[in-house]
Coordinates of C-alpha atoms in Angstrom, one line a residue:
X18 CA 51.2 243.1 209.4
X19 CA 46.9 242.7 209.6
X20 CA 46.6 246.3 210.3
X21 CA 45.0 248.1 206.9
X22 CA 47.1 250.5 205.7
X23 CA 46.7 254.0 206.5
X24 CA 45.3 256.2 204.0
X25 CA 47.3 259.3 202.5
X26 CA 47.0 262.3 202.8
X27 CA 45.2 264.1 199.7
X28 CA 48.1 264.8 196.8
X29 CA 46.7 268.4 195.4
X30 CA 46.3 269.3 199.4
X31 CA 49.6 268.3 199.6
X32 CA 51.2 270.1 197.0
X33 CA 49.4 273.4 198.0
X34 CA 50.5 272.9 201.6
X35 CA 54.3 272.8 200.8
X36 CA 53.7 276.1 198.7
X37 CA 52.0 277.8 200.8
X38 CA 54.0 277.0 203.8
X39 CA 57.7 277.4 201.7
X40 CA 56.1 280.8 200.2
X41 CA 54.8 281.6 203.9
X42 CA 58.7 281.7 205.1
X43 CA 60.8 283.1 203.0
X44 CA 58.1 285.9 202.4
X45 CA 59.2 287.6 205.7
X46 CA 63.0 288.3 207.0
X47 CA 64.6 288.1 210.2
X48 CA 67.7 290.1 210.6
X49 CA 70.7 289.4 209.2
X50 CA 73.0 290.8 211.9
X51 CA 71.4 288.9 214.5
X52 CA 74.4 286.8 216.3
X53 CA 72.7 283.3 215.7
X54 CA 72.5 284.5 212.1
X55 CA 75.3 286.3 211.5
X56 CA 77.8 284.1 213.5
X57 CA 76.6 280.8 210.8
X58 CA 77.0 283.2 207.7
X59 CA 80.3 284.4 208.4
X60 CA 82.1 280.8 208.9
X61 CA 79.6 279.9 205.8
X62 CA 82.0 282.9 203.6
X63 CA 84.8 282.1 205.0
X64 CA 84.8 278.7 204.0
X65 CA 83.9 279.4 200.8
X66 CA 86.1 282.8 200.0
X67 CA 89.2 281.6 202.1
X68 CA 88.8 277.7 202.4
X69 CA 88.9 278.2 206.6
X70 CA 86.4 278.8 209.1
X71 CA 87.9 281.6 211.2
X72 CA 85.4 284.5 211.1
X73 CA 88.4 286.7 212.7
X74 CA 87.4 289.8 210.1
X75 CA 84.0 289.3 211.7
X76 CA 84.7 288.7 215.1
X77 CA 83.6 292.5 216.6
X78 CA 80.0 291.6 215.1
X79 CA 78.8 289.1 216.8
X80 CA 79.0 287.6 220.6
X81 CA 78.1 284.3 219.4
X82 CA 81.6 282.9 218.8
X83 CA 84.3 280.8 220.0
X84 CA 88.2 281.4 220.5
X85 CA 90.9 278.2 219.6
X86 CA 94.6 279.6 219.1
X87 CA 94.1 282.8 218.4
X88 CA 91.5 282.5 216.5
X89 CA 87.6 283.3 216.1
X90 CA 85.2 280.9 215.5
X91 CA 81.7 280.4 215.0
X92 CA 80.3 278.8 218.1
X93 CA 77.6 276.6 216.4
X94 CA 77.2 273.2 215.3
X95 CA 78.2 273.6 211.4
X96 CA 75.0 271.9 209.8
X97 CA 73.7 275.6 208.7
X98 CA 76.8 277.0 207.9
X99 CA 77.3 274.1 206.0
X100 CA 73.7 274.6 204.3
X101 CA 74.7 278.1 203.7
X102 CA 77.7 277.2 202.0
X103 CA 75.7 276.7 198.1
X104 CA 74.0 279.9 198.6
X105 CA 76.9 281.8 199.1
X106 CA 79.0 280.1 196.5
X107 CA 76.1 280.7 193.9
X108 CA 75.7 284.7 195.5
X109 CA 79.0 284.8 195.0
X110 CA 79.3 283.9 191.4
X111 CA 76.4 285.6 190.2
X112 CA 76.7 288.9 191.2
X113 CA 80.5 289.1 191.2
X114 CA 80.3 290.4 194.9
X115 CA 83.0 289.3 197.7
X116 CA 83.0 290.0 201.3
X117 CA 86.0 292.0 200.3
X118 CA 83.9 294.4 198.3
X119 CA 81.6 295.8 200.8
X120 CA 82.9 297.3 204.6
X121 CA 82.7 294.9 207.5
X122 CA 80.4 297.2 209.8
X123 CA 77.2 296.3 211.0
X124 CA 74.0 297.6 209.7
X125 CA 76.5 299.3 206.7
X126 CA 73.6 299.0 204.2
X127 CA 75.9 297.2 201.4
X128 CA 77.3 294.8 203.9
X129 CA 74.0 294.4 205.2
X130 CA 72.6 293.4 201.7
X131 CA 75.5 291.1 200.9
X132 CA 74.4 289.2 203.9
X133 CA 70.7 289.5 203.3
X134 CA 71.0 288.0 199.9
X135 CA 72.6 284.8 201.0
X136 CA 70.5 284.3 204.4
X137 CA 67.5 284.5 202.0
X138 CA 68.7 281.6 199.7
X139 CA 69.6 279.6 202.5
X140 CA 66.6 279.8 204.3
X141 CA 65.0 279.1 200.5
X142 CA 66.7 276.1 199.8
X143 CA 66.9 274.8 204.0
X144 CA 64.7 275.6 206.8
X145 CA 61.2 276.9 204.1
X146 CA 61.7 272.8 202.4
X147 CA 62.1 271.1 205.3
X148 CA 59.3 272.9 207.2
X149 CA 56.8 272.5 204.1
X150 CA 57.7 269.1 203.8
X151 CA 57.3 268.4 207.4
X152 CA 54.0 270.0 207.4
X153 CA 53.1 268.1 204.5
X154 CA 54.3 264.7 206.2
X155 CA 52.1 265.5 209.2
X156 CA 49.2 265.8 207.0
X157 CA 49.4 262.1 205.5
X158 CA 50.1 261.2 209.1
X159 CA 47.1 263.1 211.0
X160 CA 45.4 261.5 207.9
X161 CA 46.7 258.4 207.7
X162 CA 45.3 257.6 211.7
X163 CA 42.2 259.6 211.7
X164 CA 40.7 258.9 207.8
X165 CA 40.1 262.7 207.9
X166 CA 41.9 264.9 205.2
X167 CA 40.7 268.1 207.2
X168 CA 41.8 266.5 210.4
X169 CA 45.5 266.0 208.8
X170 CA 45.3 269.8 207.5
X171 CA 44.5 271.2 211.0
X172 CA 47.7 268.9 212.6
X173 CA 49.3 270.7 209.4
X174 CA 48.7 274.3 209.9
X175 CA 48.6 274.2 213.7
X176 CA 52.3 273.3 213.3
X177 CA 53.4 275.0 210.8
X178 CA 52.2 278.1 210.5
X179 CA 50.3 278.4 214.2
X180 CA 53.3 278.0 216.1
X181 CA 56.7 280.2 216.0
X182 CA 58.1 277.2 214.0
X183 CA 56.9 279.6 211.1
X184 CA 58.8 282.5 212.9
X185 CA 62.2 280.8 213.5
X186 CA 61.7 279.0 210.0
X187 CA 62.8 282.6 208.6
X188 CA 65.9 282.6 210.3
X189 CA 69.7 280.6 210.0
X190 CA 68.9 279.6 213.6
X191 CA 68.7 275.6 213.9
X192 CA 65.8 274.9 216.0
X193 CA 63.0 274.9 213.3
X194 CA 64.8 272.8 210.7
X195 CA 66.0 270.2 213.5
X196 CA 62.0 270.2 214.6
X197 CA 60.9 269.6 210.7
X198 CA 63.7 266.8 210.6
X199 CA 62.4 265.0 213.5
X200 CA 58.9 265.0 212.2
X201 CA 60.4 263.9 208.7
X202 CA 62.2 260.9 210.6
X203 CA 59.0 260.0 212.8
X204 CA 57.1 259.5 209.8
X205 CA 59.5 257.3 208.1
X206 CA 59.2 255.2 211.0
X207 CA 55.6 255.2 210.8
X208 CA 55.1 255.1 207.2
X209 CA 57.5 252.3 207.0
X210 CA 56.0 250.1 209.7
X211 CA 52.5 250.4 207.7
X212 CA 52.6 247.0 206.2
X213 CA 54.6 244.1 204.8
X214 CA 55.3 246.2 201.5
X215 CA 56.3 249.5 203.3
X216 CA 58.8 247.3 205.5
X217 CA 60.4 246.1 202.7
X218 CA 61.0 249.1 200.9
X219 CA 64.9 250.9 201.5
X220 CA 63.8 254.3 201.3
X221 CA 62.2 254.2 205.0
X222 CA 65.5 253.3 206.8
X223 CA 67.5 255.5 204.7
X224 CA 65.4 258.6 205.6
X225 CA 64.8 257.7 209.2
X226 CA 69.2 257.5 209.3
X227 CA 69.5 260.8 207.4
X228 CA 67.2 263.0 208.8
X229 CA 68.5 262.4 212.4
X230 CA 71.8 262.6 211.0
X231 CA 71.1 266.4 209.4
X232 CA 69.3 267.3 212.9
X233 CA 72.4 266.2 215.1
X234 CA 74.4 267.8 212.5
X235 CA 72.4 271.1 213.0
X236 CA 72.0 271.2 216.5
X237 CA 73.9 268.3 219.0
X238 CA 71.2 268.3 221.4
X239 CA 68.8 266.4 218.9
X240 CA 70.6 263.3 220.0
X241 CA 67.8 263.4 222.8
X242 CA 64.6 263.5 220.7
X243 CA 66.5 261.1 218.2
X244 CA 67.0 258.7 220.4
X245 CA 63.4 258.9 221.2
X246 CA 62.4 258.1 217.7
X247 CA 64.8 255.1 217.4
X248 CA 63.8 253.1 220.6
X249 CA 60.1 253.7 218.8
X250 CA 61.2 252.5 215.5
X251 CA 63.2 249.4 217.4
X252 CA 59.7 248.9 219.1
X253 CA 57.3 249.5 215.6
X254 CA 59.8 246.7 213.8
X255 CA 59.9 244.2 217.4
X256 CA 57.9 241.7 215.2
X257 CA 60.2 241.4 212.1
X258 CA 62.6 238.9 211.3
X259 CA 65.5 239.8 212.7
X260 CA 68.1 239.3 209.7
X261 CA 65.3 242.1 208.2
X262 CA 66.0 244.3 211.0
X263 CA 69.6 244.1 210.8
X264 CA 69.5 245.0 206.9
X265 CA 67.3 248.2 208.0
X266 CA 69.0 249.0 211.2
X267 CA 72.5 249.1 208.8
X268 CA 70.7 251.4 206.4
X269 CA 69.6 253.5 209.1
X270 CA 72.8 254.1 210.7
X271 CA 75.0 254.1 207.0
X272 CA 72.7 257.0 205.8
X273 CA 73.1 258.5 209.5
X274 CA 76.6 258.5 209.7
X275 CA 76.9 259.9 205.9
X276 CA 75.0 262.6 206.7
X277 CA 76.9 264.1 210.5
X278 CA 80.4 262.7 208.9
X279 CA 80.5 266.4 207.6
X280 CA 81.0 267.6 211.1
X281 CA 84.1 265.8 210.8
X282 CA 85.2 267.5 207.8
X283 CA 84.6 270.3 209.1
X284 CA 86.2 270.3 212.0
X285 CA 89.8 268.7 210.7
X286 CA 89.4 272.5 208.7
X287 CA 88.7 274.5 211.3
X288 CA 90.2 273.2 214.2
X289 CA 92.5 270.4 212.7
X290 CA 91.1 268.2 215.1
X291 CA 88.0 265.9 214.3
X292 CA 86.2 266.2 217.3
X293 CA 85.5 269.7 218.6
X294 CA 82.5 271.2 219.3
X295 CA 82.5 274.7 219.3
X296 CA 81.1 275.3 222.3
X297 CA 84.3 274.3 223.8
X298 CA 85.7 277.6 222.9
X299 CA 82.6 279.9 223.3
X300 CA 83.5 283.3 225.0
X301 CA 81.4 285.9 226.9
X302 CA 78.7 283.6 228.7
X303 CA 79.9 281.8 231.2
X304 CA 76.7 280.2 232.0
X305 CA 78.0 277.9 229.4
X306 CA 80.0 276.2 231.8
X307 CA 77.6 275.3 234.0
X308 CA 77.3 271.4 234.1
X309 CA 77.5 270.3 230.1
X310 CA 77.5 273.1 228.0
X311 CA 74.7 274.8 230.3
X312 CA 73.3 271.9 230.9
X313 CA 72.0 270.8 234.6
X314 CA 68.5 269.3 235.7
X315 CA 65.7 270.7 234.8
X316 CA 63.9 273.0 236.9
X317 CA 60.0 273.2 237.2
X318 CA 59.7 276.6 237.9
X319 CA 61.0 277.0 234.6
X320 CA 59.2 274.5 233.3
X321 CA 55.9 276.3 234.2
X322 CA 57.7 279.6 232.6
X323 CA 58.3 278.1 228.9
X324 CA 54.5 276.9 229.1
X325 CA 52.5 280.0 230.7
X326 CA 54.5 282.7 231.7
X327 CA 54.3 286.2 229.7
X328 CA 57.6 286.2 228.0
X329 CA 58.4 282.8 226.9
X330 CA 55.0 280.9 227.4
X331 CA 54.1 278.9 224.5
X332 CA 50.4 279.1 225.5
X333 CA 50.7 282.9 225.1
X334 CA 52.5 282.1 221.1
X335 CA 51.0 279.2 220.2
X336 CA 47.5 279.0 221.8
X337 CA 46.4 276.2 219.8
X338 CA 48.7 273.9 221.1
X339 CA 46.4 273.8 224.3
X340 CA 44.0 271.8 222.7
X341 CA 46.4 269.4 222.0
X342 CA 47.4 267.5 224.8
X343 CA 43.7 266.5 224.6
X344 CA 44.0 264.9 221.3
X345 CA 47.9 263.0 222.7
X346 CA 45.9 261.4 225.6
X347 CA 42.8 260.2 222.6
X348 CA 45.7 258.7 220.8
X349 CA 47.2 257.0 223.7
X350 CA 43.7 255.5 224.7
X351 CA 43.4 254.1 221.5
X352 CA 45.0 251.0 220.9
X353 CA 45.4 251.3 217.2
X354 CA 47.7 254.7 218.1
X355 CA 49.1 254.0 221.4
X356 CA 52.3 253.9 220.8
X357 CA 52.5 256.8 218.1
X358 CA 50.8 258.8 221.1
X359 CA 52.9 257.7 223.6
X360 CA 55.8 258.5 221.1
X361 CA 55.0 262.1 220.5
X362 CA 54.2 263.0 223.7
X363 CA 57.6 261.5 224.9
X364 CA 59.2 264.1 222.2
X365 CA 57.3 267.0 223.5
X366 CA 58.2 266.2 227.4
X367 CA 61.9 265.9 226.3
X368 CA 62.4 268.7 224.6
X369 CA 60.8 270.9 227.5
X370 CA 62.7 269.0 230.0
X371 CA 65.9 270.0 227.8
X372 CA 64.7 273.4 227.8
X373 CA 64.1 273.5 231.3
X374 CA 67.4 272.5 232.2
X375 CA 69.3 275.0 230.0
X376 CA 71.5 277.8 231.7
X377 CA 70.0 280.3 229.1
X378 CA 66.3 278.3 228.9
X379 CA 64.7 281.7 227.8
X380 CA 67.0 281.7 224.8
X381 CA 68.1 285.7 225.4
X382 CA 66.2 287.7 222.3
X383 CA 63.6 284.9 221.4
X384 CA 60.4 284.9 220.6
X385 CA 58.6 281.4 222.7
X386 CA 60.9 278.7 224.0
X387 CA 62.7 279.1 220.9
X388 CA 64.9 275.8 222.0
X389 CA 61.5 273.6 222.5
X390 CA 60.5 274.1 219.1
X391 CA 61.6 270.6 217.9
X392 CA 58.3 269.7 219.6
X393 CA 56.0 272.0 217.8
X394 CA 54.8 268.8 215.1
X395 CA 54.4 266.7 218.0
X396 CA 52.3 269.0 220.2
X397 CA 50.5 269.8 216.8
X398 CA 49.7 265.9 215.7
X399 CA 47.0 265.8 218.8
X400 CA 44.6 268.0 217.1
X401 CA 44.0 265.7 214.1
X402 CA 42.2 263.3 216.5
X403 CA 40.6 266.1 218.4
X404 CA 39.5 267.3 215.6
X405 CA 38.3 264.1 213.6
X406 CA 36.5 263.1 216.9
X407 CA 34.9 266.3 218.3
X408 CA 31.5 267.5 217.4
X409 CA 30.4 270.8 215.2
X410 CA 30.8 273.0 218.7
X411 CA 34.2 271.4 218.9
X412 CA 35.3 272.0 215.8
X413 CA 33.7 275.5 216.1
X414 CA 36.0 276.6 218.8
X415 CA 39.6 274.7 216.6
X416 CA 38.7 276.8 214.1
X417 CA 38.7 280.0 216.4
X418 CA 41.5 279.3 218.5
X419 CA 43.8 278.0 215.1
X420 CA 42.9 281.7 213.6
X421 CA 44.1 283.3 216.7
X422 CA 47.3 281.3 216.4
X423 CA 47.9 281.9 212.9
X424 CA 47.0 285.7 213.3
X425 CA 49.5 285.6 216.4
X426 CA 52.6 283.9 214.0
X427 CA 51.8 285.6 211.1
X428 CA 52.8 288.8 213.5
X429 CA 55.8 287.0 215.1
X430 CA 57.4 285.9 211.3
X431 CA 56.6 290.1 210.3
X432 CA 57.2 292.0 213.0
X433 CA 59.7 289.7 215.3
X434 CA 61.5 286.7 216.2
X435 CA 63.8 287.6 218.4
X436 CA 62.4 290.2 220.9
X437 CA 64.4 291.9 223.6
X438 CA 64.5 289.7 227.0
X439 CA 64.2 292.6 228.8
X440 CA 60.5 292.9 228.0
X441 CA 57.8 291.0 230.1
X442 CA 55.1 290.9 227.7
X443 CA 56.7 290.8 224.3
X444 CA 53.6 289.4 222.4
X445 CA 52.5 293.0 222.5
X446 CA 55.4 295.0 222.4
X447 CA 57.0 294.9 220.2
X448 CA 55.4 292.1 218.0
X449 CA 52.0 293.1 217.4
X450 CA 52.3 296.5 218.5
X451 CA 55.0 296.6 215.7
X452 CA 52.6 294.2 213.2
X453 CA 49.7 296.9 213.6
X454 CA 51.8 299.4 212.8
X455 CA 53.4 297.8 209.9
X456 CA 56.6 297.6 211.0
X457 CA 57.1 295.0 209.1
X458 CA 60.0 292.7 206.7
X459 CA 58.7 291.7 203.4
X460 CA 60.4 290.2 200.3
X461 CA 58.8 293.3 198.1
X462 CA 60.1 295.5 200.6
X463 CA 63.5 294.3 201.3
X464 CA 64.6 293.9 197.8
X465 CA 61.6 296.1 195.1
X466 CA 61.7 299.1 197.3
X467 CA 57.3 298.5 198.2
X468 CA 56.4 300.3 201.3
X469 CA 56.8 297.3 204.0
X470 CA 52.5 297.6 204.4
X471 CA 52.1 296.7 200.7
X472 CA 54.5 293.8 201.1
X473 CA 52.2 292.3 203.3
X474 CA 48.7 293.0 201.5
X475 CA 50.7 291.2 198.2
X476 CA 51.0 288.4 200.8
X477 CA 47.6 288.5 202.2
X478 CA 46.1 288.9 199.0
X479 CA 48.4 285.2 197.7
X480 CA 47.7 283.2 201.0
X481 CA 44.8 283.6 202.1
X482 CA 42.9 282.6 199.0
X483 CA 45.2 280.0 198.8
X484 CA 44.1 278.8 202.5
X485 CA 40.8 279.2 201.3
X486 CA 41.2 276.9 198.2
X487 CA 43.3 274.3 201.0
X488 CA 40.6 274.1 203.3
X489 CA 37.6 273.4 200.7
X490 CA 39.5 270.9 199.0
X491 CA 40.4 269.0 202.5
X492 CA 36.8 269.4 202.8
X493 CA 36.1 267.6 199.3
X494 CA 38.3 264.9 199.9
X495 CA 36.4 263.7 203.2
X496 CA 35.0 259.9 203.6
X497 CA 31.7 260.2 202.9
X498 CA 29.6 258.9 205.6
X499 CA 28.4 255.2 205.4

């Protein structure tokens, strides 16, 4: 390989990012008797209190479920059940607490807490990791092709914490883990395809292979956007021998297959069949049936609705990422980054395409196009070359528009991730409407009794110095001029 080798992205940044970001969502709590939740932590008790999946004791609180033989099942792919399953083990043992000591009824307030509890240490030890260490990936990686450590940080925070990726990162729901996956696996590819050293090295394959594994595992559809990323990588490695491409094409699909095989397991105990998907059996939306699994063509008026319209439009959510088609299109004219552009918009146009072809494409309570947030990271790498080539004014008006969006998600991962479908314009009510009010979800006030507006402050008062600090010292690390 002649091309020098990209530089990283600065380590004490790094480290700072992943806190911040990790801190960022498990600081604020979605609701624990939302379906998507609830449905995921039920089979995740059942497996572990009763060695099945059925969730018939919790069948009457949730619609998201499936019937097989008489009985209920979760609906989902199992990956965060599965995830779930340490945290409720560990709940579990600790505090001596069983679903058989608290009433199944929702919003009873010990019930409610015995859930709580094990939603927050899965989303601890899940979806906060693998967003931090996304984000931090797409640092070295807006780094890595611009030379600019503050041009990395901006891809960084525009992703992570100026989209609903931050929002939906609080929750069991799958999208945001599957989107941090993705990134995790495009980076293999283009760390690993950095030089004759990084080609040689096992780790690449292996994570490229496990990563899309996890995703499918999580949520099926990610075969799409996967399948993107491994015609890339077949297209980054075109020039190596091709007994070396064997050796990490066998990696890659080994440390794949090890990590969906647990779908198998999985379903040979709850269905005694290995394959099922659970949307086979799903009851009460019938939309579901409509082509495969609700899947048809995609439709551009819809299209146009998950970009710019007033209840799902990611423009309204995540105004940042309007900038950064601008900085996609300077990658693909430069012929250093072509294909990583051409790669990441790909992701983005699939996964809105997917969304747009969905039977339920506005997701029911959602907050965004909560089933086109796999494309957040991609949307999000443009602004490290917008930002790395744009002037003071340019860079002026980032700054601006990246506060608006993290104001904007800080709200969303507060106040609400799943607002009501029956509102037009739910960016104001209930999300910031609720966020100026302080109707808020905190850690200090869900579980030390603070008043949910001093949850926040202690927050406030930990992140944004730490932004502060983040910023500077991207700032510090800069090239200096020649």
């Amino acid at each position: 390989m002649t091309k020098p080798f990209p530089v990283r992205g600065p380590h004490g940044v790094a480290i700072g990012l992943f806190i911040l970001v990790w801190l960022s969502c498990i600081w604020f709590g979605s609701n624990e008797f939302n379906p998507n939740n609830a449905t995921r932590l039920f089979a995740a008790i059942s497996l572990v209190e009763r060695g099945d999946a059925t969730i018939d004791e919790f069948g009457t609180m949730t619609v998201d479920k499936a019937q097989f033989n008489g009985h209920t099942y979760t609906d989902k792919m199992p990956g965060m059940t599965l995830l779930a399953l340490p945290s409720v083990w560990v709940a579990n043992t600790i505090t001596g607490v069983t679903s058989d000591h608290v009433p199944h009824r929702l919003f009873e307030p010990s019930f409610s807490n015995f859930l709580r509890l094990r939603q927050l240490l899965t989303i601890a030890t899940s979806s906060a990791i693998l967003i931090a260490l996304a984000a931090v990936l797409l640092l070295d990686m807006g780094t890595g092709i611009t030379g600019s450590p503050k041009a990395g940080l901006v891809a960084a925070l525009g992703y992570a914490m100026g989209t609903p990726a931050w929002g939906w990162s609080t929750t069991l729901f799958g999208h945001a883990p599957v989107g941090a996956l993705l990134m995790i696996a495009a980076w293999a590819v283009w760390r690993g395809t950095s030089g004759a050293r990084e080609l040689a090295r096992w780790r690449y394959p292996i994570m490229l292979g496990a990563c899309l594994g996890l995703a499918a595992l999580i949520e099926l559809t990610a075969v799409f956007p996967a399948s993107v990323i491994g015609l890339w990588a077949i297209w980054r490695t075109r020039a190596v021998p091709v007994a070396q491409r064997l050796r990490m094409a066998g990696m890659t699909a080994a440390a794949g297959a090890v990590l969906l095989s647990p779908m198998l397991a999985y379903n040979q105990i709850a269905f005694g069949q290995w394959m099922r998907v659970g949307y086979q059996g799903v009851v009460g939306f019938d939309g579901m049936n409509q082509g495969l699994f609700g899947l048809t063509y995609p439709h551009f008026d819809i299209f146009l609705q998950l970009i710019g319209g007033p209840q799902r439009g990611l423009l309204f959510v995540a105004p940042i990422l309007a900038l950064a088609p601008v900085g996609l299109l300077r990658l693909i004219r430069n012929p250093a980054t072509r294909d990583l552009g051409i790669t990441a918009s790909a992701l983005v146009l699939v996964m809105l395409l997917y969304n747009a072809s969905y039977y339920y494409w506005n997701g029911g309570y959602s907050t965004g196009p909560r089933h086109a947030i796999p494309a957040m990271a991609f949307l999000a790498l443009g602004l490290a070359p917008l930002w790395a080539t744009g002037g003071r004014t340019v860079r002026g008006w980032i700054c601006v528009v990246l506060g608006v969006s993290l104001f904007i998600n800080l709200a969303i991962a507060a106040a609400e991730i799943a607002a009501p479908d029956t509102i037009l314009f739910p960016l104001w009510d209930p999300i910031v409407k609720n966020f100026l009010t302080l109707q808020v979800r905190t850690l200090p006030s869900d579980w030390w009794g603070w008043k949910p507006g001093f949850g926040l402050a202690l927050y406030l008062i930990v992140a944004v110095p730490m932004l502060w600090v983040l910023w500077n010292w991207a700032e510090l690390s800069e090239p200096i001029p020649a």
